[in-house]
Coordinates of C-alpha atoms and ligand atoms in Angstrom, one line a residue:
X1472 CA -16.6 132.6 80.9
X1473 CA -14.1 129.8 80.6
X1474 CA -14.3 127.3 77.8
X1475 CA -14.5 123.7 78.8
X1476 CA -11.0 123.1 77.5
X1477 CA -9.6 126.0 79.7
X1478 CA -11.6 124.7 82.7
X1479 CA -10.1 121.2 82.2
X1480 CA -6.6 122.6 82.0
X1481 CA -7.1 124.4 85.3
X1482 CA -8.4 121.2 86.9
X1483 CA -5.3 119.3 85.5
X1484 CA -2.7 121.9 86.6
X1485 CA -4.2 122.5 90.0
X1486 CA -4.7 118.8 90.8
X1487 CA -1.2 117.9 89.5
X1488 CA 0.3 120.4 92.1
X1489 CA -1.4 118.6 95.0
X1490 CA 0.1 115.8 97.2
X1491 CA 0.9 112.6 95.4
X1492 CA -1.0 109.4 96.5
X1493 CA 0.5 106.9 98.9
X1494 CA 1.7 103.5 97.6
X1495 CA 1.2 99.8 98.5
X1496 CA 2.4 96.5 97.3
X1497 CA -0.3 94.2 95.7
X1498 CA -0.5 90.8 94.1
X1499 CA -0.9 90.9 90.3
X1500 CA -4.1 88.8 90.9
X1501 CA -5.7 91.8 92.6
X1502 CA -4.0 94.6 90.6
X1503 CA -6.4 95.2 87.7
X1504 CA -6.9 99.0 87.3
X1505 CA -4.2 100.0 89.7
X1506 CA -1.4 102.4 88.6
X1507 CA 2.2 101.4 89.0
X1508 CA 4.1 103.8 91.3
X1509 CA 7.5 102.2 90.5
X1510 CA 8.6 101.3 87.0
X1511 CA 8.6 97.6 86.2
X1512 CA 11.9 96.4 84.7
X1513 CA 12.8 93.4 82.5
X1514 CA 14.5 90.8 84.7
X1515 CA 16.3 89.3 81.7
X1516 CA 16.4 89.8 78.0
X1517 CA 13.0 89.4 76.1
X1518 CA 12.9 87.0 74.4
X1519 CA 15.5 85.3 76.6
X1520 CA 16.8 83.4 73.6
X1521 CA 16.5 83.5 69.8
X1522 CA 13.0 82.3 69.6
X1523 CA 11.4 80.5 66.6
X1524 CA 8.0 81.8 65.8
X1525 CA 7.0 79.0 63.4
X1526 CA 6.9 75.2 63.3
X1527 CA 9.5 74.1 60.8
X1528 CA 13.2 73.6 60.4
X1529 CA 16.1 75.7 61.8
X1530 CA 18.5 76.2 58.8
X1531 CA 21.3 78.2 57.5
X1532 CA 19.6 80.6 55.1
X1533 CA 22.5 80.3 52.7
X1534 CA 21.7 76.6 52.2
X1535 CA 18.1 77.2 51.1
X1536 CA 16.9 77.4 47.5
X1537 CA 14.0 75.7 45.7
X1538 CA 14.8 71.9 45.6
X1539 CA 17.7 72.0 48.1
X1540 CA 17.9 69.0 50.4
X1541 CA 19.1 69.1 54.0
X1542 CA 19.8 66.4 56.5
X1543 CA 17.7 66.6 59.7
X1544 CA 20.0 66.1 62.7
X1545 CA 17.6 66.6 65.6
X1546 CA 14.4 68.1 67.0
X1547 CA 13.7 71.0 69.4
X1548 CA 10.4 71.7 71.1
X1549 CA 9.6 74.7 73.2
X1550 CA 11.4 74.4 76.5
X1551 CA 14.2 72.2 75.2
X1552 CA 17.9 73.2 75.7
X1553 CA 19.5 73.2 72.2
X1554 CA 22.5 70.8 72.2
X1555 CA 23.3 70.2 68.6
X1556 CA 24.6 73.0 66.3
X1557 CA 23.3 73.2 62.7
X1558 CA 26.2 72.7 60.2
X1559 CA 26.2 73.4 56.5
X1560 CA 23.4 71.5 54.7
X1561 CA 21.9 70.2 57.9
X1562 CA 18.8 71.3 59.8
X1563 CA 17.0 70.7 63.1
X1564 CA 13.2 70.4 63.3
X1565 CA 11.9 73.1 65.5
X1566 CA 8.6 74.1 67.1
X1567 CA 7.1 77.5 67.8
X1568 CA 8.6 78.9 71.0
X1569 CA 11.8 76.8 70.9
X1570 CA 15.3 78.2 71.0
X1571 CA 17.0 78.4 67.7
X1572 CA 20.2 76.3 67.8
X1573 CA 23.7 77.6 67.2
X1574 CA 24.7 77.7 63.5
X1575 CA 21.1 78.3 62.3
X1576 CA 20.1 81.8 61.2
X1577 CA 16.5 81.2 59.9
X1578 CA 13.5 79.0 60.3
X1579 CA 11.7 77.6 57.2
X1580 CA 8.0 76.8 57.8
X1581 CA 7.1 73.1 57.7
X1582 CA 4.5 74.0 55.0
X1583 CA 7.4 74.8 52.7
X1584 CA 9.2 71.5 53.2
X1585 CA 8.9 67.8 52.4
X1586 CA 10.2 65.2 54.8
X1587 CA 11.6 61.8 53.6
X1588 CA 13.3 59.9 56.4
X1589 CA 16.0 62.2 57.7
X1590 CA 16.0 64.3 54.5
X1591 CA 14.2 67.5 54.2
X1592 CA 13.6 69.1 50.8
X1593 CA 12.8 72.8 50.9
X1594 CA 10.7 74.5 48.1
X1595 CA 12.1 78.1 48.5
X1596 CA 14.8 80.3 49.7
X1597 CA 14.6 81.9 53.2
X1598 CA 16.4 85.1 54.2
X1599 CA 18.6 85.4 57.3
X1600 CA 16.6 86.1 60.5
X1601 CA 13.3 84.9 59.0
X1602 CA 10.8 83.6 61.6
X1603 CA 13.3 84.2 64.4
X1604 CA 12.8 86.9 67.1
X1605 CA 16.3 87.7 68.4
X1606 CA 17.1 87.6 72.0
X1607 CA 16.6 90.9 73.7
X1608 CA 14.7 92.5 70.8
X1609 CA 11.5 93.1 72.7
X1610 CA 13.4 94.5 75.7
X1611 CA 16.8 94.0 77.2
X1612 CA 17.5 93.0 80.8
X1613 CA 17.2 95.9 83.2
X1614 CA 15.3 98.1 80.8
X1615 CA 11.8 99.6 81.4
X1616 CA 8.8 97.4 80.6
X1617 CA 6.1 99.6 82.2
X1618 CA 6.9 103.1 83.2
X1619 CA 5.7 104.6 86.5
X1620 CA 2.1 105.9 86.0
X1621 CA 1.0 103.0 83.8
X1622 CA -2.5 101.7 84.6
X1623 CA -2.6 97.9 84.8
X1624 CA -5.0 96.5 82.2
X1625 CA -4.9 92.9 81.1
X1626 CA -2.0 93.5 78.7
X1627 CA 0.1 95.4 81.3
X1628 CA -0.6 92.7 83.9
X1629 CA 0.6 90.1 81.4
X1630 CA 3.8 92.1 80.8
X1631 CA 4.4 92.4 84.6
X1632 CA 3.8 88.7 85.0
X1633 CA 6.2 87.8 82.2
X1634 CA 9.1 89.7 83.8
X1635 CA 8.5 88.1 87.2
X1636 CA 6.8 91.0 89.1
X1637 CA 4.4 88.9 91.1
X1638 CA 3.8 91.8 93.4
X1639 CA 3.5 95.3 91.9
X1640 CA 4.1 98.5 93.8
X1641 CA 1.0 100.7 93.0
X1642 CA -0.6 103.9 94.1
X1643 CA -3.4 103.5 96.6
X1644 CA -6.8 104.0 95.1
X1645 CA -8.0 107.6 95.8
X1646 CA -11.1 107.7 98.1
X1647 CA -13.6 110.1 96.6
X1648 CA -16.3 111.5 98.9
X1649 CA -19.7 111.9 97.3
X1650 CA -22.3 114.3 98.9
X1651 CA -25.7 115.2 97.4
X1652 CA -27.5 118.2 98.6
X1653 CA -31.1 119.4 98.5
X1654 CA -34.1 119.5 100.9
X1655 CA -36.2 117.6 98.3
X1656 CA -33.9 114.6 98.0
X1657 CA -34.5 111.3 99.7
X1658 CA -32.4 108.1 99.7
X1659 CA -32.8 106.1 96.5
X1660 CA -34.2 103.2 98.5
X1661 CA -36.9 105.4 100.2
X1662 CA -40.4 106.2 99.0
X1663 CA -40.4 109.9 98.1
X1664 CA -43.3 112.2 99.1
X1665 CA -45.3 113.7 96.2
X1666 CA -42.9 116.5 95.6
X1667 CA -39.6 114.8 96.7
X1668 CA -37.2 113.0 94.5
X1669 CA -34.8 110.0 95.0
X1670 CA -31.1 110.6 95.1
X1671 CA -29.9 109.3 91.8
X1672 CA -26.8 111.5 91.6
X1673 CA -25.0 109.7 94.4
X1674 CA -25.6 106.5 92.4
X1675 CA -24.3 107.8 89.0
X1676 CA -21.4 109.6 90.7
X1677 CA -20.4 106.5 92.7
X1678 CA -20.5 104.4 89.5
X1679 CA -18.5 107.0 87.6
X1680 CA -15.9 107.0 90.4
X1681 CA -15.8 103.1 90.2
X1682 CA -15.2 103.1 86.4
X1683 CA -11.9 105.0 87.2
X1684 CA -11.0 102.3 89.8
X1685 CA -11.2 104.9 92.6
X1686 CA -13.2 104.2 95.8
X1687 CA -16.4 106.1 96.3
X1688 CA -17.3 107.1 99.9
X1689 CA -21.0 107.9 100.0
X1690 CA -22.1 110.6 102.5
X1691 CA -25.8 110.6 101.4
X1692 CA -27.6 113.9 101.2
X1693 CA -27.2 117.1 103.0
X1694 CA -30.2 119.4 103.7
X1695 CA -29.9 122.9 102.3
X1696 CA -28.9 124.3 105.7
X1697 CA -25.5 125.7 106.8
X1698 CA -25.4 123.2 109.7
X1699 CA -26.0 120.0 107.8
X1700 CA -23.8 121.1 104.8
X1701 CA -21.0 122.1 107.3
X1702 CA -21.0 118.8 109.1
X1703 CA -21.1 116.6 105.9
X1704 CA -18.5 118.7 104.0
X1705 CA -16.2 118.5 107.1
X1706 CA -16.6 114.7 106.9
X1707 CA -16.1 114.5 103.1
X1708 CA -12.9 116.5 103.3
X1709 CA -11.3 113.5 105.1
X1710 CA -11.2 111.8 101.7
X1711 CA -8.8 112.5 98.8
X1712 CA -11.4 114.4 96.9
X1713 CA -14.9 115.7 97.5
X1714 CA -17.7 115.8 94.9
X1715 CA -20.9 117.6 95.8
X1716 CA -24.0 117.7 93.6
X1717 CA -26.6 120.4 93.7
X1718 CA -26.7 123.7 95.5
X1719 CA -24.4 125.6 93.2
X1720 CA -26.8 127.6 91.1
X1721 CA -28.2 131.1 91.9
X1722 CA -31.1 129.9 94.0
X1723 CA -31.7 131.3 97.5
X1724 CA -30.9 127.8 99.0
X1725 CA -27.8 127.2 96.9
X1726 CA -25.4 127.2 99.9
X1727 CA -22.5 125.0 98.7
X1728 CA -20.1 127.9 97.8
X1729 CA -20.6 130.0 100.9
X1730 CA -20.1 126.9 103.1
X1731 CA -17.0 125.8 101.3
X1732 CA -15.7 129.3 101.7
X1733 CA -16.0 128.9 105.5
X1734 CA -13.6 125.9 105.1
X1735 CA -11.0 128.1 103.4
X1736 CA -11.8 126.9 99.8
X1737 CA -9.9 128.6 97.0
X1738 CA -12.3 128.8 94.1
X1739 CA -10.7 128.1 90.7
X1740 CA -13.9 128.5 88.7
X1741 CA -17.6 128.6 89.3
X1742 CA -19.0 128.7 85.8
X1743 CA -18.0 127.1 82.4
X1744 CA -19.5 127.9 79.0
X1745 CA -21.2 124.6 78.5
X1746 CA -24.6 123.1 78.5
X1747 CA -25.6 121.2 80.4
X1748 CA -23.5 122.0 83.5
X1749 CA -22.8 125.7 83.3
X1750 CA -22.7 126.6 87.1
X1751 CA -20.0 123.8 87.8
X1752 CA -17.6 124.8 90.6
X1753 CA -14.0 123.7 91.1
X1754 CA -12.1 124.6 94.3
X1755 CA -9.1 123.4 96.2
X1756 CA -9.9 123.1 99.9
X1757 CA -7.5 121.9 102.6
X1758 CA -5.2 120.5 99.9
X1759 CA -8.0 118.4 98.2
X1760 CA -9.8 119.0 94.9
X1761 CA -13.5 119.8 95.5
X1762 CA -16.2 119.8 92.8
X1763 CA -19.6 121.4 93.2
X1764 CA -21.5 119.8 90.3
X1765 CA -24.9 121.2 89.3
X1766 CA -27.7 119.0 90.7
X1767 CA -29.6 118.3 87.5
X1768 CA -28.7 114.7 86.9
X1769 CA -27.5 114.9 83.3
X1770 CA -25.4 118.0 84.3
X1771 CA -23.9 116.0 87.1
X1772 CA -23.0 113.1 84.8
X1773 CA -21.6 115.3 82.0
X1774 CA -19.6 117.6 84.3
X1775 CA -18.1 114.5 86.1
X1776 CA -16.8 113.3 82.7
X1777 CA -15.5 116.7 81.7
X1778 CA -13.9 117.9 84.9
X1779 CA -13.8 115.3 87.7
X1780 CA -12.4 112.4 85.6
X1781 CA -9.1 114.1 84.9
X1782 CA -8.6 115.0 88.6
X1783 CA -9.3 111.4 89.8
X1784 CA -6.9 110.1 87.2
X1785 CA -4.1 112.4 88.5
X1786 CA -4.9 111.4 92.1
X1787 CA -4.6 107.8 90.9
X1788 CA -1.1 108.6 89.8
X1789 CA -1.7 108.4 86.0
X1790 CA -2.0 110.9 83.2
X1791 CA -5.4 112.3 82.4
X1792 CA -7.0 110.7 79.4
X1793 CA -7.9 113.2 76.7
X1794 CA -11.6 113.3 75.8
X1795 CA -12.1 110.5 73.3
X1796 CA -13.7 112.4 70.4
X1797 CA -15.0 110.4 67.4
X1798 CA -16.4 111.9 64.2
X1799 CA -19.9 111.0 63.0
X1800 CA -22.4 112.4 60.4
X1801 CA -25.4 114.3 61.9
X1802 CA -28.7 112.8 60.7
X1803 CA -31.0 115.7 61.7
X1804 CA -30.5 119.5 61.6
X1805 CA -29.6 121.0 65.0
X1806 CA -30.1 124.5 66.3
X1807 CA -28.7 125.4 69.7
X1808 CA -27.9 128.6 71.6
X1809 CA -24.5 129.9 70.5
X1810 CA -21.7 130.8 73.0
X1811 CA -21.8 127.5 74.8
X1812 CA -20.4 124.1 74.0
X1813 CA -23.3 121.7 74.1
X1814 CA -22.9 118.0 75.2
X1815 CA -26.2 116.4 74.3
X1816 CA -27.4 112.9 74.9
X1817 CA -27.4 111.2 71.5
X1818 CA -27.5 107.8 69.7
X1819 CA -24.5 106.8 67.6
X1820 CA -25.3 104.1 65.0
X1821 CA -23.1 102.3 62.5
X1822 CA -24.2 101.7 58.9
X1823 CA -21.8 102.4 56.1
X1824 CA -20.4 105.2 58.4
X1825 CA -21.0 106.3 61.9
X1826 CA -24.2 108.4 62.2
X1827 CA -25.4 110.4 65.2
X1828 CA -28.9 111.6 66.2
X1829 CA -29.6 113.8 69.2
X1830 CA -32.2 112.3 71.5
X1831 CA -35.4 114.2 72.2
X1832 CA -35.1 115.3 75.8
X1833 CA -36.6 117.5 78.4
X1834 CA -33.3 119.1 79.4
X1835 CA -30.8 118.3 82.0
X1836 CA -33.2 116.7 84.4
X1837 CA -34.1 114.0 81.8
X1838 CA -32.2 111.0 83.2
X1839 CA -34.2 108.6 81.1
X1840 CA -33.1 110.2 77.8
X1841 CA -29.5 110.0 79.1
X1842 CA -30.0 106.3 79.9
X1843 CA -31.0 105.7 76.3
X1844 CA -28.0 107.5 74.9
X1845 CA -24.7 105.9 74.0
X1846 CA -22.8 109.1 73.4
X1847 CA -22.7 112.8 73.8
X1848 CA -23.0 115.0 70.7
X1849 CA -20.8 118.0 70.8
X1850 CA -22.1 121.3 69.4
X1851 CA -19.3 123.9 69.4
X1852 CA -20.0 127.4 70.7
X1853 CA -19.6 129.1 67.3
X1854 CA -22.3 127.0 65.6
X1855 CA -25.9 128.1 65.9
X1856 CA -27.2 125.6 63.4
X1857 CA -25.7 122.4 62.0
X1858 CA -27.3 120.8 59.0
X1859 CA -28.0 117.1 58.5
X1860 CA -25.1 115.5 56.6
X1861 CA -22.4 117.6 58.3
X1862 CA -19.6 116.0 60.3
X1863 CA -19.8 116.5 64.1
X1864 CA -17.8 115.3 67.1
X1865 CA -19.1 112.9 69.6
X1866 CA -17.8 111.6 72.9
X1867 CA -18.7 107.9 73.4
X1868 CA -20.1 106.9 76.8
X1869 CA -17.2 105.8 79.0
X1870 CA -19.1 102.7 80.2
Ligands
AMP1184 P1 -29.8 122.2 92.2 O1 -28.5 122.2 91.4 O2 -29.6 122.0 93.6 O3 -30.5 123.5 91.9 O4 -30.7 121.1 91.6 C1 -31.1 121.1 90.3 C2 -32.1 120.0 90.0 O5 -31.5 118.7 90.2 C3 -33.3 120.0 90.9 O6 -34.4 119.7 90.1 C4 -33.1 119.0 91.9 O7 -34.2 118.4 92.4 C5 -32.3 118.0 91.1 N1 -31.4 117.2 92.0 C6 -30.6 117.7 92.9 N2 -29.9 116.8 93.5 C7 -30.3 115.6 93.0 C8 -30.0 114.2 93.3 N3 -29.1 113.9 94.2 N4 -30.6 113.3 92.5 C9 -31.5 113.6 91.6 N5 -31.8 114.9 91.3 C10 -31.2 115.8 92.0
MG1185 MG1 -30.7 122.0 95.3

């Protein structure tokens, strides 16, 4: 059976080979979370002038030593055009963000000076270049500020704004179809019969898709019949990717795989050595990535994070994010079945050091335990027992 790392690699390589998303132009005001499809270049040097990064006096460094006096010949605030050059034994008062005038090669902080009329006494030596960021040192005109494939977070949006890219060219958000399956499943807003359950998987999957800035398209629930599955899978395949939940185990009514096969699906894997989530299915069907996630709600959530997330990132035009492992100390001894990597709902707490405790749970149907967890505790396949006090890996909850 594939390890989860091998399965992720297959998802990444097969999704990368599929068609690239389309692009659109969008105002920076609406661009949070979008991925740039065209690199963003510096429209001029940054900074555009030698910029003072302190309030003080622009000086010639060679003129400074403890007790030296300089004649102040002018003042420059941010935005001013420097007109007077600094000559030997003179200085110009300068504010943070102002352009350093010709002749000066350093700024001495106002805290290190004493002013008397137009005379400035300095209390120390400054070195050439001190408190000045030279023109073009952050980036030079025409060079890359944000490479293609960068996701626009707040800092990237600020960088784009700084260089005058008011409209960014970005990849369209992938549309991700979500289809739950199961005769027992009713809409989450409905009142279930005594042996029915509400559709929570479409809610968690929709939310997980949204955390990736992709667009969920909800197709509700399909009955465990060929006819209903066929019709809803056909509709779902109109989107850029299709995620099904349920119907992939070995039960008599688990029909997802046979129906996908009718649509010409190429199955890349249909089991991974993990718990929860072992019967997870990945296929490519009509040029789209298709996932059949096990229906048990915690399995659905975990297998989304392990396998669907990298595919959606690639469809969004960016690189898949590696799993964000952190180290923590286990508080209680664990014993799990070997041969599988376990991803167990757990609580990470911070004292002197990060500590993690697996939550008591009733297995992969226990949504309430998962809702109390703030991370997944990873138990590797070669460890049957892990003692309290040992270091373990955890994956923090993405949101
Ligand atoms: P399955 O993978 O279809 O065998 O389903 C496994 C378990 O998950 C069963 O107990 C189902 O009732 C439950 N389940 C399946 N689909 C959903 C859903 N959309 N929301 C909540 N639970 C589900
Ligand atoms: Mg089912």
